[in-house]
Coordinates of C-alpha atoms and ligand atoms in Angstrom, one line a residue:
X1 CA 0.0 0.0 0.0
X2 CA 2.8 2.3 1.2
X3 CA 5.0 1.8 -1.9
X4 CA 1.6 2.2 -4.3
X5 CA 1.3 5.7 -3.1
X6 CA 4.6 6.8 -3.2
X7 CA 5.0 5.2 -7.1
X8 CA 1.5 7.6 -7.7
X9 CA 3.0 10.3 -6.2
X10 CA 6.0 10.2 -7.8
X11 CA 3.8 9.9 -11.2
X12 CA 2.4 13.3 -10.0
X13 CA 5.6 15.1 -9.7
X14 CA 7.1 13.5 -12.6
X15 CA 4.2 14.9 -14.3
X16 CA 3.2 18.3 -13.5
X17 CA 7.7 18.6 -13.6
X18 CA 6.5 17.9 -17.4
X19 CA 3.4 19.9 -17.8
X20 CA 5.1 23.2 -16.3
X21 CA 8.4 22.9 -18.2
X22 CA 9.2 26.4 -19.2
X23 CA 11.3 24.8 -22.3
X24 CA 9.8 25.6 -25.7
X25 CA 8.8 23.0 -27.7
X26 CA 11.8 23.3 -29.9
X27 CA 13.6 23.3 -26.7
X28 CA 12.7 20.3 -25.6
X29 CA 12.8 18.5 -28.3
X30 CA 16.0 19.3 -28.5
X31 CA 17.1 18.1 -25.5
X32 CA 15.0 15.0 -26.2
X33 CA 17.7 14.5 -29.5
X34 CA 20.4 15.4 -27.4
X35 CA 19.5 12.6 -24.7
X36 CA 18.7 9.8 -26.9
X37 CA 21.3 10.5 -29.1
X38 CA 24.2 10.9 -26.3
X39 CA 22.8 7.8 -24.0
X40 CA 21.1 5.9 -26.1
X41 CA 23.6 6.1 -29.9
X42 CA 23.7 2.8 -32.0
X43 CA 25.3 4.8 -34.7
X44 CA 29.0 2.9 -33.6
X45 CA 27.0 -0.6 -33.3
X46 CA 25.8 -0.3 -36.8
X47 CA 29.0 0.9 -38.2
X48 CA 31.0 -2.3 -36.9
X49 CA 28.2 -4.1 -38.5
X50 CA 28.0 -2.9 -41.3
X51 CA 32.1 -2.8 -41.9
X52 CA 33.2 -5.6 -39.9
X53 CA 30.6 -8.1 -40.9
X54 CA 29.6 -7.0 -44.2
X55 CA 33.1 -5.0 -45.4
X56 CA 33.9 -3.8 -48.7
X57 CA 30.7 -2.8 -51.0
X58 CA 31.9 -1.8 -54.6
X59 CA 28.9 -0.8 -57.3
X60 CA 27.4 -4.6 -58.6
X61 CA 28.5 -7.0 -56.5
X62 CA 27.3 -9.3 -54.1
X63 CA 28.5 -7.9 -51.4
X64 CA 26.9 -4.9 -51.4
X65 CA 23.7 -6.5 -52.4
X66 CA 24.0 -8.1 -48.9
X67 CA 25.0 -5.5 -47.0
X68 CA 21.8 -3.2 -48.6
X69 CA 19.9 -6.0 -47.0
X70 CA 21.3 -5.6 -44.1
X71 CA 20.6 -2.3 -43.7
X72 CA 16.9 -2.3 -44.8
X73 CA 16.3 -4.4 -41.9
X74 CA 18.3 -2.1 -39.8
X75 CA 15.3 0.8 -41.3
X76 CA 12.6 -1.4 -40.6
X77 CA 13.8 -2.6 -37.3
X78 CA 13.7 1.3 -36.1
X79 CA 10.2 2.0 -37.8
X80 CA 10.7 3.5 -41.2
X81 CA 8.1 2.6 -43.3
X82 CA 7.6 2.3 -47.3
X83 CA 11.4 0.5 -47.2
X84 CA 12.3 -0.5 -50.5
X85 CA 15.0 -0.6 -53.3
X86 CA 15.2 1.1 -56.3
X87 CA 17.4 -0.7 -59.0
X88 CA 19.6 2.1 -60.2
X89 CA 21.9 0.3 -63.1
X90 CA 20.5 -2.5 -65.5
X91 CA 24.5 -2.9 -67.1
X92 CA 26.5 -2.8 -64.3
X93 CA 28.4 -5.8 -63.6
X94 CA 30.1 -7.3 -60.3
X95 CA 33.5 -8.2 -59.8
X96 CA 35.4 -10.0 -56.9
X97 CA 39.0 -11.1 -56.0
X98 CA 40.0 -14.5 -54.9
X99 CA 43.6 -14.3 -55.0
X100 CA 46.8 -12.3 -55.0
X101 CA 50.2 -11.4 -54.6
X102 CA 52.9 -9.9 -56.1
X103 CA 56.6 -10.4 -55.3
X104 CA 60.0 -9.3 -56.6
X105 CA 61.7 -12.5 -57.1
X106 CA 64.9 -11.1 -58.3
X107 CA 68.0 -10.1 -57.6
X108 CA 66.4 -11.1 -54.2
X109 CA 62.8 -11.5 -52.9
X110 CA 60.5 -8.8 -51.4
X111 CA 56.8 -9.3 -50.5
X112 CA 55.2 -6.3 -52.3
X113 CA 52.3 -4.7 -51.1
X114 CA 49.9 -4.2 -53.5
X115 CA 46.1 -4.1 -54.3
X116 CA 44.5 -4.9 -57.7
X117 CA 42.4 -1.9 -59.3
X118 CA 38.7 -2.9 -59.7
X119 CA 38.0 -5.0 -62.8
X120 CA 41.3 -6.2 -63.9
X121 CA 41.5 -9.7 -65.4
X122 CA 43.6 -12.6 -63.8
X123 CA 46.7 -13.9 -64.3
X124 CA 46.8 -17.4 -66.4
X125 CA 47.8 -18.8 -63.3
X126 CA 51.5 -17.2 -61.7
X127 CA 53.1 -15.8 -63.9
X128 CA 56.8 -13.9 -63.7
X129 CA 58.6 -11.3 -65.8
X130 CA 60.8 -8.2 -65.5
X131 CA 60.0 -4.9 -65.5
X132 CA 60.0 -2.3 -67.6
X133 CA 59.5 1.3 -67.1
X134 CA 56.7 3.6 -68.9
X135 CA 56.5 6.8 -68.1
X136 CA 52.9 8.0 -68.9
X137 CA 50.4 6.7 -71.7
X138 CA 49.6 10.6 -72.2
X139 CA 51.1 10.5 -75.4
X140 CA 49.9 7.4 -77.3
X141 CA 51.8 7.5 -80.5
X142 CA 55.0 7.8 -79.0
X143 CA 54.3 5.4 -76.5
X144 CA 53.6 2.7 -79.3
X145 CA 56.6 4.1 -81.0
X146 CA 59.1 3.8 -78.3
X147 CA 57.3 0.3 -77.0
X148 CA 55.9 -1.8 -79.9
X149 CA 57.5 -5.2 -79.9
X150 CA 59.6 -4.7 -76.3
X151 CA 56.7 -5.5 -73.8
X152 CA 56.2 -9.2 -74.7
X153 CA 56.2 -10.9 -71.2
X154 CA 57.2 -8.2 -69.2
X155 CA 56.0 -6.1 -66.2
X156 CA 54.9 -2.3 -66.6
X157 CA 55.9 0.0 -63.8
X158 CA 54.2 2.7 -64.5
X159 CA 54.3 6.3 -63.4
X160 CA 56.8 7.9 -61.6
X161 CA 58.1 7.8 -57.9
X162 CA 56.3 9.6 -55.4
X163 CA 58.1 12.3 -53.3
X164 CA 58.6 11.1 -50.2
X165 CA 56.1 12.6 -48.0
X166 CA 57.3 14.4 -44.7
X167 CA 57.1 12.3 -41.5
X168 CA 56.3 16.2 -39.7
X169 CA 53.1 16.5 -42.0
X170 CA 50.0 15.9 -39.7
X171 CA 48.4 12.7 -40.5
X172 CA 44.9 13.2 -38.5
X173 CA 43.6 17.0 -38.8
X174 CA 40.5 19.1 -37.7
X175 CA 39.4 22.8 -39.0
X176 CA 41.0 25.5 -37.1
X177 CA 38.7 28.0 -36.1
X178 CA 40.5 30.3 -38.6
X179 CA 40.2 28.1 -41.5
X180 CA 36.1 28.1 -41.0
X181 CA 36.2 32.3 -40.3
X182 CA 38.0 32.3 -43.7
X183 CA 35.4 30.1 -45.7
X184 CA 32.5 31.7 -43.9
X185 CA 34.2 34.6 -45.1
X186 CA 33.1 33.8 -48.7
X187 CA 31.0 36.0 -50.7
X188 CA 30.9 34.3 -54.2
X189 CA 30.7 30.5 -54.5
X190 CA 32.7 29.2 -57.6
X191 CA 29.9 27.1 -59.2
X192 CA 26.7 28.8 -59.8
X193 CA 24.7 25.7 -60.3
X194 CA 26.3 22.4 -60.7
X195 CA 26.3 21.5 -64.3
X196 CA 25.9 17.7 -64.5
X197 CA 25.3 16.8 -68.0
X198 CA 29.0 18.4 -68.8
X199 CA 30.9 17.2 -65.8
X200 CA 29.4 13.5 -66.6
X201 CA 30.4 13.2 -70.2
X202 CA 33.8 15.0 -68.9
X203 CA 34.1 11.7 -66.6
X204 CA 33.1 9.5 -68.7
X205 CA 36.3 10.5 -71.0
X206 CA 38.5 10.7 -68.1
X207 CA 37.7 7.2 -67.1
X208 CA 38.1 5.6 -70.6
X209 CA 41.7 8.0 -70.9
X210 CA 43.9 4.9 -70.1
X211 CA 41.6 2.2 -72.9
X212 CA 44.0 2.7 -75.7
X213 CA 47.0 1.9 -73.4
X214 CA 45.9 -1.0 -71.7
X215 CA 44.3 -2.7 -75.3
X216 CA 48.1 -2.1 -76.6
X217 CA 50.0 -3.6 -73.9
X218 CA 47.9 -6.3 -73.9
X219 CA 47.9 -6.7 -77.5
X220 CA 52.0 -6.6 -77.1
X221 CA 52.3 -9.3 -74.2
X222 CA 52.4 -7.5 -71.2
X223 CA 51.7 -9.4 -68.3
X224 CA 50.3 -6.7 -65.7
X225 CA 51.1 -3.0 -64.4
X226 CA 52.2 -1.7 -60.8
X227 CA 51.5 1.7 -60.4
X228 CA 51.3 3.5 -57.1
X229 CA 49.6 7.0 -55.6
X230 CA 51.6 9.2 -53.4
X231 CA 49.8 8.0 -50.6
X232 CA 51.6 8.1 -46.9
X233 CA 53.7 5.5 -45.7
X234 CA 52.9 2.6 -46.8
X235 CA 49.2 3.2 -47.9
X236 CA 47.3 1.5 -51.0
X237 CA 45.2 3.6 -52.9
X238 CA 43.4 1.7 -55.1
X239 CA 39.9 2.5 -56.8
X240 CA 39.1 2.1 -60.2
X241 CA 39.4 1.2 -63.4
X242 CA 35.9 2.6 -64.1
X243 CA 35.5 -0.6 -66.6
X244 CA 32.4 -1.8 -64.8
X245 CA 29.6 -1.8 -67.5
X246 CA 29.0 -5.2 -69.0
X247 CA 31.0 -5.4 -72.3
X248 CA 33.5 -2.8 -71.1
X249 CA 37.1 -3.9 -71.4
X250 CA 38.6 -6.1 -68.7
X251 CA 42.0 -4.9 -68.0
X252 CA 44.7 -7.2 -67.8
X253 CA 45.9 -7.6 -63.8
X254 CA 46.4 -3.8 -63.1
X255 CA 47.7 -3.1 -59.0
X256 CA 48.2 -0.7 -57.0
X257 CA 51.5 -1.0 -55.0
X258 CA 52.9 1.0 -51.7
X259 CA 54.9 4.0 -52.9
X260 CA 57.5 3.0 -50.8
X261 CA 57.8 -0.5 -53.0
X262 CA 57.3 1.1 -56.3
X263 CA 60.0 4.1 -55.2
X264 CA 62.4 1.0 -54.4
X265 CA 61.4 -1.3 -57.7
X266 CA 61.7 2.7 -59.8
X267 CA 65.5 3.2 -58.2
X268 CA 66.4 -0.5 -59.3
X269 CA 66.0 0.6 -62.8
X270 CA 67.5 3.4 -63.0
X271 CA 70.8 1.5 -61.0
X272 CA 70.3 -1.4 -63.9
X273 CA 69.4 -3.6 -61.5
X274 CA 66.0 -4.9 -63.5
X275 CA 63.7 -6.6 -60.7
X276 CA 61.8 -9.8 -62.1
X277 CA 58.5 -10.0 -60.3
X278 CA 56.2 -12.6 -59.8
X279 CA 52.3 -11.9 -60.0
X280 CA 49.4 -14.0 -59.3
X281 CA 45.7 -12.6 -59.6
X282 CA 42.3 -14.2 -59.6
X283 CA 39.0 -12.5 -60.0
X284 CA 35.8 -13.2 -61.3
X285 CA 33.0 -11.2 -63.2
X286 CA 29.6 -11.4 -62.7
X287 CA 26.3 -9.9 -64.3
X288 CA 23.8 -9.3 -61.2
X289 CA 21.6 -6.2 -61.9
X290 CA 19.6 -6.9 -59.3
X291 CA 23.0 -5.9 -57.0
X292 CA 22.5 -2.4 -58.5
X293 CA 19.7 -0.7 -55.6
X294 CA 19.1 2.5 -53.8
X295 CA 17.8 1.9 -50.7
X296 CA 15.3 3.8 -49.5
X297 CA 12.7 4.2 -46.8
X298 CA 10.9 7.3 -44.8
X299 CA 8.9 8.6 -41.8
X300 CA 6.0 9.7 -43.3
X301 CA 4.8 13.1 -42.9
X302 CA 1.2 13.6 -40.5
X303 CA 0.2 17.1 -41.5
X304 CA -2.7 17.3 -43.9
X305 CA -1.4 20.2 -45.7
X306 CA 2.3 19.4 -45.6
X307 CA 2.8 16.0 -45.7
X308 CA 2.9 16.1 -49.9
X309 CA 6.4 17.6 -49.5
X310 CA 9.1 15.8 -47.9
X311 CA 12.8 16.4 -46.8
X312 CA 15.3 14.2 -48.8
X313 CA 18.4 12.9 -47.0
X314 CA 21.2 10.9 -48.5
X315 CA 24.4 9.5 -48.7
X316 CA 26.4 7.2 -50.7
X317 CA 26.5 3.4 -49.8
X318 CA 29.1 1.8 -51.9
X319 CA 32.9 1.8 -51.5
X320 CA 35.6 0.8 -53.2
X321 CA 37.1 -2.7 -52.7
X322 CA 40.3 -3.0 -50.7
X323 CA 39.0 -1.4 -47.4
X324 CA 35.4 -1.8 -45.7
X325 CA 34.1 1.5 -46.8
X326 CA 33.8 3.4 -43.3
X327 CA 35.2 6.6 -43.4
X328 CA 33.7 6.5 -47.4
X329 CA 31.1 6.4 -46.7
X330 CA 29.9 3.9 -44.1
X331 CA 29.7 6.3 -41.4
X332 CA 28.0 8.9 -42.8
X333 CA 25.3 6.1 -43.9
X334 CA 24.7 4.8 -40.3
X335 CA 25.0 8.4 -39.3
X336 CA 21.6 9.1 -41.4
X337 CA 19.9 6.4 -40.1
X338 CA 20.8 7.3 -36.8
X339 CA 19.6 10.5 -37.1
X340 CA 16.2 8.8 -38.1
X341 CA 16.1 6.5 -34.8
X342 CA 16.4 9.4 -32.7
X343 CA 13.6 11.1 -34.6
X344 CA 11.2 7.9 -34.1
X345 CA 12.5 7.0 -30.7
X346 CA 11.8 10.4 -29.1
X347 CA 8.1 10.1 -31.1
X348 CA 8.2 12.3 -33.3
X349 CA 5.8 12.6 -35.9
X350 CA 6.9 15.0 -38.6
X351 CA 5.0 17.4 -40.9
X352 CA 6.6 16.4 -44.4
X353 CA 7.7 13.1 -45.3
X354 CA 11.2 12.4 -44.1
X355 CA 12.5 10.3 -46.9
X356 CA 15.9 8.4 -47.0
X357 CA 18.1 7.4 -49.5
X358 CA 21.4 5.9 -49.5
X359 CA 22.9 5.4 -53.0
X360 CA 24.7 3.0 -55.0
X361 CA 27.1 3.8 -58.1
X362 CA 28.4 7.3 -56.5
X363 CA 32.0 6.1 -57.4
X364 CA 30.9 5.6 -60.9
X365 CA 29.8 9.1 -61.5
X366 CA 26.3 9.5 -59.3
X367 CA 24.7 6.1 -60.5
X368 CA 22.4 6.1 -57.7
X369 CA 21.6 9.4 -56.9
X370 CA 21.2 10.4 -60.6
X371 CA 18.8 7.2 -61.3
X372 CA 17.2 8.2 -58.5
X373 CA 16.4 12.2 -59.6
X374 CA 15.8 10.7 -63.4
X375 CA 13.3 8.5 -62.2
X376 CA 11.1 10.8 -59.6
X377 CA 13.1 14.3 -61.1
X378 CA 12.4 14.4 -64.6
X379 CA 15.5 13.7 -67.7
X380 CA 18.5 15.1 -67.2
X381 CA 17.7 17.5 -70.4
X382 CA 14.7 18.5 -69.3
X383 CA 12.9 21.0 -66.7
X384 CA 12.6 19.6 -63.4
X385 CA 9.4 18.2 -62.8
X386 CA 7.0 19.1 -60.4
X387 CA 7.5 16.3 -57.9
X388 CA 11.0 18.1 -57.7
X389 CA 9.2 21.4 -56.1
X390 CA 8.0 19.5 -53.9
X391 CA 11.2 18.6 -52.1
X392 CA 11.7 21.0 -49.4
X393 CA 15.4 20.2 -49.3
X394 CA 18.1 17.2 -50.2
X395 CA 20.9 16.8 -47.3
X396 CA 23.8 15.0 -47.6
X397 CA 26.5 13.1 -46.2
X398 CA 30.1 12.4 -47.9
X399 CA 32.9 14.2 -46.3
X400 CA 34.7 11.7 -44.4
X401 CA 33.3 10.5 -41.0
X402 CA 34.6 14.1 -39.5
X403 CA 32.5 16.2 -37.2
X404 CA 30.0 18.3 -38.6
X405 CA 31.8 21.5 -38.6
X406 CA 28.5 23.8 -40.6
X407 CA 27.8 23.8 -44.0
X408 CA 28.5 24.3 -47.9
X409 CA 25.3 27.2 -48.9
X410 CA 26.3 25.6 -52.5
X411 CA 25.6 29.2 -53.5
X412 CA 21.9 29.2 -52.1
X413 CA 22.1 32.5 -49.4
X414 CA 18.5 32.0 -49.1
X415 CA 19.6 29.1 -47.1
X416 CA 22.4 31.1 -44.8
X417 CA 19.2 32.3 -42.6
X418 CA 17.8 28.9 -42.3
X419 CA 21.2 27.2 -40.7
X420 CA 22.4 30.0 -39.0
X421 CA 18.8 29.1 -36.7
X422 CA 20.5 25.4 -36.6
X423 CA 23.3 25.8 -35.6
X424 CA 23.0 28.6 -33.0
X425 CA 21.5 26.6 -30.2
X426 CA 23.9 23.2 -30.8
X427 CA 26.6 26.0 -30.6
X428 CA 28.5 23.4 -28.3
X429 CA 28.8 20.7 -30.6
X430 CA 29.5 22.1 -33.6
X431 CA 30.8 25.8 -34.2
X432 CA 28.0 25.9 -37.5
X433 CA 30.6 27.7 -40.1
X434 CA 28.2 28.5 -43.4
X435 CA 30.2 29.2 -46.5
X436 CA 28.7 30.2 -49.6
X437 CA 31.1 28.0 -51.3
X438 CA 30.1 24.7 -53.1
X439 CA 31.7 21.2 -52.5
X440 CA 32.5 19.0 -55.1
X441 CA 32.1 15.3 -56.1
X442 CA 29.1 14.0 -54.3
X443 CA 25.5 12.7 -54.6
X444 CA 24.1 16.6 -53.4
X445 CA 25.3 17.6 -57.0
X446 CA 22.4 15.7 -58.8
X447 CA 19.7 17.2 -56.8
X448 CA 21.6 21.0 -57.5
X449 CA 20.8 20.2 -60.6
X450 CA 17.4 19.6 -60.5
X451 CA 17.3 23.0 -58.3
X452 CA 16.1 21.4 -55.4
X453 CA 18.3 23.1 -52.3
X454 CA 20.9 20.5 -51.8
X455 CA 23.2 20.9 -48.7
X456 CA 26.6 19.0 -47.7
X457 CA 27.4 19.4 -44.9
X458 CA 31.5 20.8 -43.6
X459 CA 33.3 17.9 -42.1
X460 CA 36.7 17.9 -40.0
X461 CA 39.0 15.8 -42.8
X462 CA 40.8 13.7 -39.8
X463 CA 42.0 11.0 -41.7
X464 CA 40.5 11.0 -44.4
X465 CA 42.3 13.0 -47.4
X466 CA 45.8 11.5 -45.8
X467 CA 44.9 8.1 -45.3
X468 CA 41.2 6.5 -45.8
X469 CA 39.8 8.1 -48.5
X470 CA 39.5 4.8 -51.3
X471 CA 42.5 3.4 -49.7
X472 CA 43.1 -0.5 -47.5
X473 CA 42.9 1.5 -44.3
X474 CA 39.4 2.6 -44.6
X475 CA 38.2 0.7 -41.2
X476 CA 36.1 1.7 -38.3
X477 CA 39.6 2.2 -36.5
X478 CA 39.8 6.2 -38.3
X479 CA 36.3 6.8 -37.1
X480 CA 35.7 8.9 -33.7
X481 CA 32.6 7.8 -31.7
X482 CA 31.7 10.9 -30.7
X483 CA 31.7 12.6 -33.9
X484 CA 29.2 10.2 -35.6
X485 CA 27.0 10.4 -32.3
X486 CA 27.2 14.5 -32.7
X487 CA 26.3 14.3 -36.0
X488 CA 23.4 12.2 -35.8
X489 CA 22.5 14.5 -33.1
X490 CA 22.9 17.3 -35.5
X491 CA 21.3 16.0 -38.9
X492 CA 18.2 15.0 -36.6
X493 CA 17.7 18.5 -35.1
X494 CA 18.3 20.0 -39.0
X495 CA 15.2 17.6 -40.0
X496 CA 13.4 18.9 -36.7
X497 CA 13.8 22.7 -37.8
X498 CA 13.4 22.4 -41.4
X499 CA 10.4 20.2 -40.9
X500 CA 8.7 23.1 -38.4
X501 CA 9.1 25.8 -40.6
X502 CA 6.0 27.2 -42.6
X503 CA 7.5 26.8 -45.8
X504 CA 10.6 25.1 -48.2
X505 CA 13.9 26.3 -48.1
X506 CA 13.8 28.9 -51.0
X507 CA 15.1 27.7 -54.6
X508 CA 18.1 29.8 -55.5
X509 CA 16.9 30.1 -58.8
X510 CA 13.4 31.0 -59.4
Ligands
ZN1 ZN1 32.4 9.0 -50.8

């Protein structure tokens, strides 16, 4: 009896504590963010998931197709609703290693490190020859000139040395406060509107540069290339070839190898001291469309007027292939999802449909995103539809797994008021720097096109640009708790606020 009425009272207190806050509502719900997403974060759970179980997840393979799964569940498990896939590439084929490694086998034997590029061909088995230098296939015809008939069972090291990088250069770095004052500072942003049709067909010819060079050396006997990236001690940088339609070329075995290594194997050359090496690759290719899927899912919006508008969120969920794809872009993935658990957990229901999408094909020029926008968006050549105006605004994730620092206007001012009112009362987790400027290379661009107001967001590099970014060491090890928990808690207050304002973010052009 005694402990009943004390439990009731304590129901009372707890209660009118609740019924006379003097918080706002915007207030408390963001303290209600800041709690569950401080106490009660999954965002580092998922991510070891995700990497550790599920790893690498490189456009059209099986591996990603799994780890898509995976994560779908992961959206249904924390309420989404409407959780589907979108296929996204009808072409675009899979590719997986078996097998490696590369050795110098004379004068004397070293282990190289090395990593093949995506979509290179095996080895007929092992297979050893020496090595011979080319410089650069910038300049085919006296390439063939100088090589025709002298690459018959040989190895091409190609490129030249790295410098060695300093040991004094910092490997792990944040924004100084300066360096944000000075890009806040900003009045002009360098790209008015992003122009994706041109920068896709620019792409496309970069990534096809090296065709005519690998079909020659092929054609004259070559066995394989090493090439390296000045990368720092000891780091593998390898991403494409961007081979990865069905009927595209399959390179012969094409690696990546430390720049210390290919420095070393360079030097021998030079002293006449011709290294023979030893290779031995096996892949496999694969046609698997159904690999190729956006996933997507929402919280749907509850407001009668509203709820035909929605905020779009997204981030990329492939990788490349010889790390597990955290810092690029597994983090920023769970992050998002996160952000959406927090939202659900702490019951809110929002006014516009909160609608998530986490794309495949990035790597590959926008895939995803830009199946994605075709689809729902209108053709690329055409005005945006009027689905597009409904989208209040696209925010994405692709910077590294860095703090949120603030935020690229990509030339939308109308915007600057907006996220100035974000970040002013999260002041203590993230300093909320808001540049005019535009960043490059990532899924927003598509939806810039389409002029919806498309926002990525300023994250602290750490790691990433000296280390992770496409390389073997992109594991959960370069990833800070705390930042992915802060910026869950930020990206799910920016959805709050921009989801309780009367209107859109404004179009910058009208
Ligand atoms: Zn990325």
């Amino acid at each position: 009896m005694k402990l009943k009425t004390s439990i009731a009272l304590f129901l009372i207190i707890g209660f009118s504590i609740n019924s006379y806050s003097q918080l706002t509502p915007e207030e408390n719900t963001l303290s209600e963010i800041r709690s569950e997403g401080f106490n009660n974060s999954e965002a580092i759970n998922m991510l070891s998931q995700l990497t550790d179980i599920y790893g690498q997840r490189l456009t059209g393979t099986r591996e990603y197709y799994k780890a898509a799964n995976w994560i779908s569940a992961e959206m249904k498990k924390i309420g989404l609703q409407n959780v589907h896939f979108e296929n996204y590439c009808s072409d675009c084929r899979g590719w997986t290693i078996k097998t490696f490694k590369v050795e110098m086998v004379a004068p004397n034997y070293m282990n190289i490190s090395a990593y093949p590029l995506a979509m290179s061909k095996s080895t007929n088995g092992i297979v050893s020859g020496e090595i011979i230098h080319i410089k650069s296939f910038a300049d085919m015809n006296k390439l063939q000139k100088d090589f025709t008939g002298k690459l018959k069972g040989k190895i091409i090291l190609l490129g030249e040395a790295p410098k060695r990088k300093s040991l004094l250069d910092t490997i792990e770095s944040r924004y100084s406060d300066k360096q944000l004052q000075r890009m806040e500072q900003k009045v002009t942003a360098k790209v008015k509107v992003t122009p994706l049709p041109e920068l896709f067909e620019k792409w496309e010819i970069d990534d096809k540069a090296s065709e005519t060079f690998l079909k020659f050396v092929e054609v004259e006997g070559a066995l394989g290339i090493l090439t390296t990236r000045p990368m720092y001690l000891g780091v593998l940088h390898p991403d494409g070839t961007y081979y990865f339609r069905e009927g595209d070329l399959k390179p012969l075995p094409y690696f990546t190898i430390m720049p210390e290594h290919f420095g070393r194997l360079y030097r021998m050359i030079k002293l006449n001291a011709t290294p023979t090496i030893r290779l031995n690759l096996q892949t496999e290719f694969y046609n698997e469309p159904e690999n190729n899927v956006n996933i997507i899912g929402e919280i749907p919006g509850n407001d009668a007027q509203l709820k035909s508008e929605s905020i779009l969120l997204g981030a990329h969920f492939d990788s490349w292939h010889s790390g597990a794809g955290a810092t690029d872009n597994g983090a920023n993935c769970v992050v998002l999802v996160e952000a959406l658990r927090i939202l659900k957990q702490i019951g809110y229901e929002p006014k516009r449909t909160i609608r998530i999408g986490l794309w495949g094909g990035e790597e590959q020029a926008f895939l995803g995103s830009a199946a994605y926008a075709k689809k729902h968006f209108g053709a690329l050549n055409e005005k945006p539809n009027s689905a597009s105006e409904k989208i209040s605004a696209y925010l994405n994730l692709d910077n590294g797994a860095g703090l949120i620092r603030g935020v690229y206007l990509q030339n939308n001012e109308f915007a600057r008021p907006i996220f100035k009112k974000i970040f002013e009362p999260i002041s203590n987790i993230s300093l909320g720097a808001i540049t005019v400027e535009n960043t490059l290379s990532t899924d927003h661009e598509t939806f810039d096109y389409y002029n919806i107001p498309s926002f990525q967001f300023i994250q602290d590099g750490l790691a990433y640009n000296t280390a992770t970014h496409h390389t073997n060491l992109d594991f959960i090890e370069y990833v800070h708790e705390n930042d992915i928990m802060k910026n869950a808690v930020i990206l799910a207050w920016t959805i709050y606020t921009l989801d309780t304002m009367k209107a859109k973010i404004p179009r910058k052009l009208n």
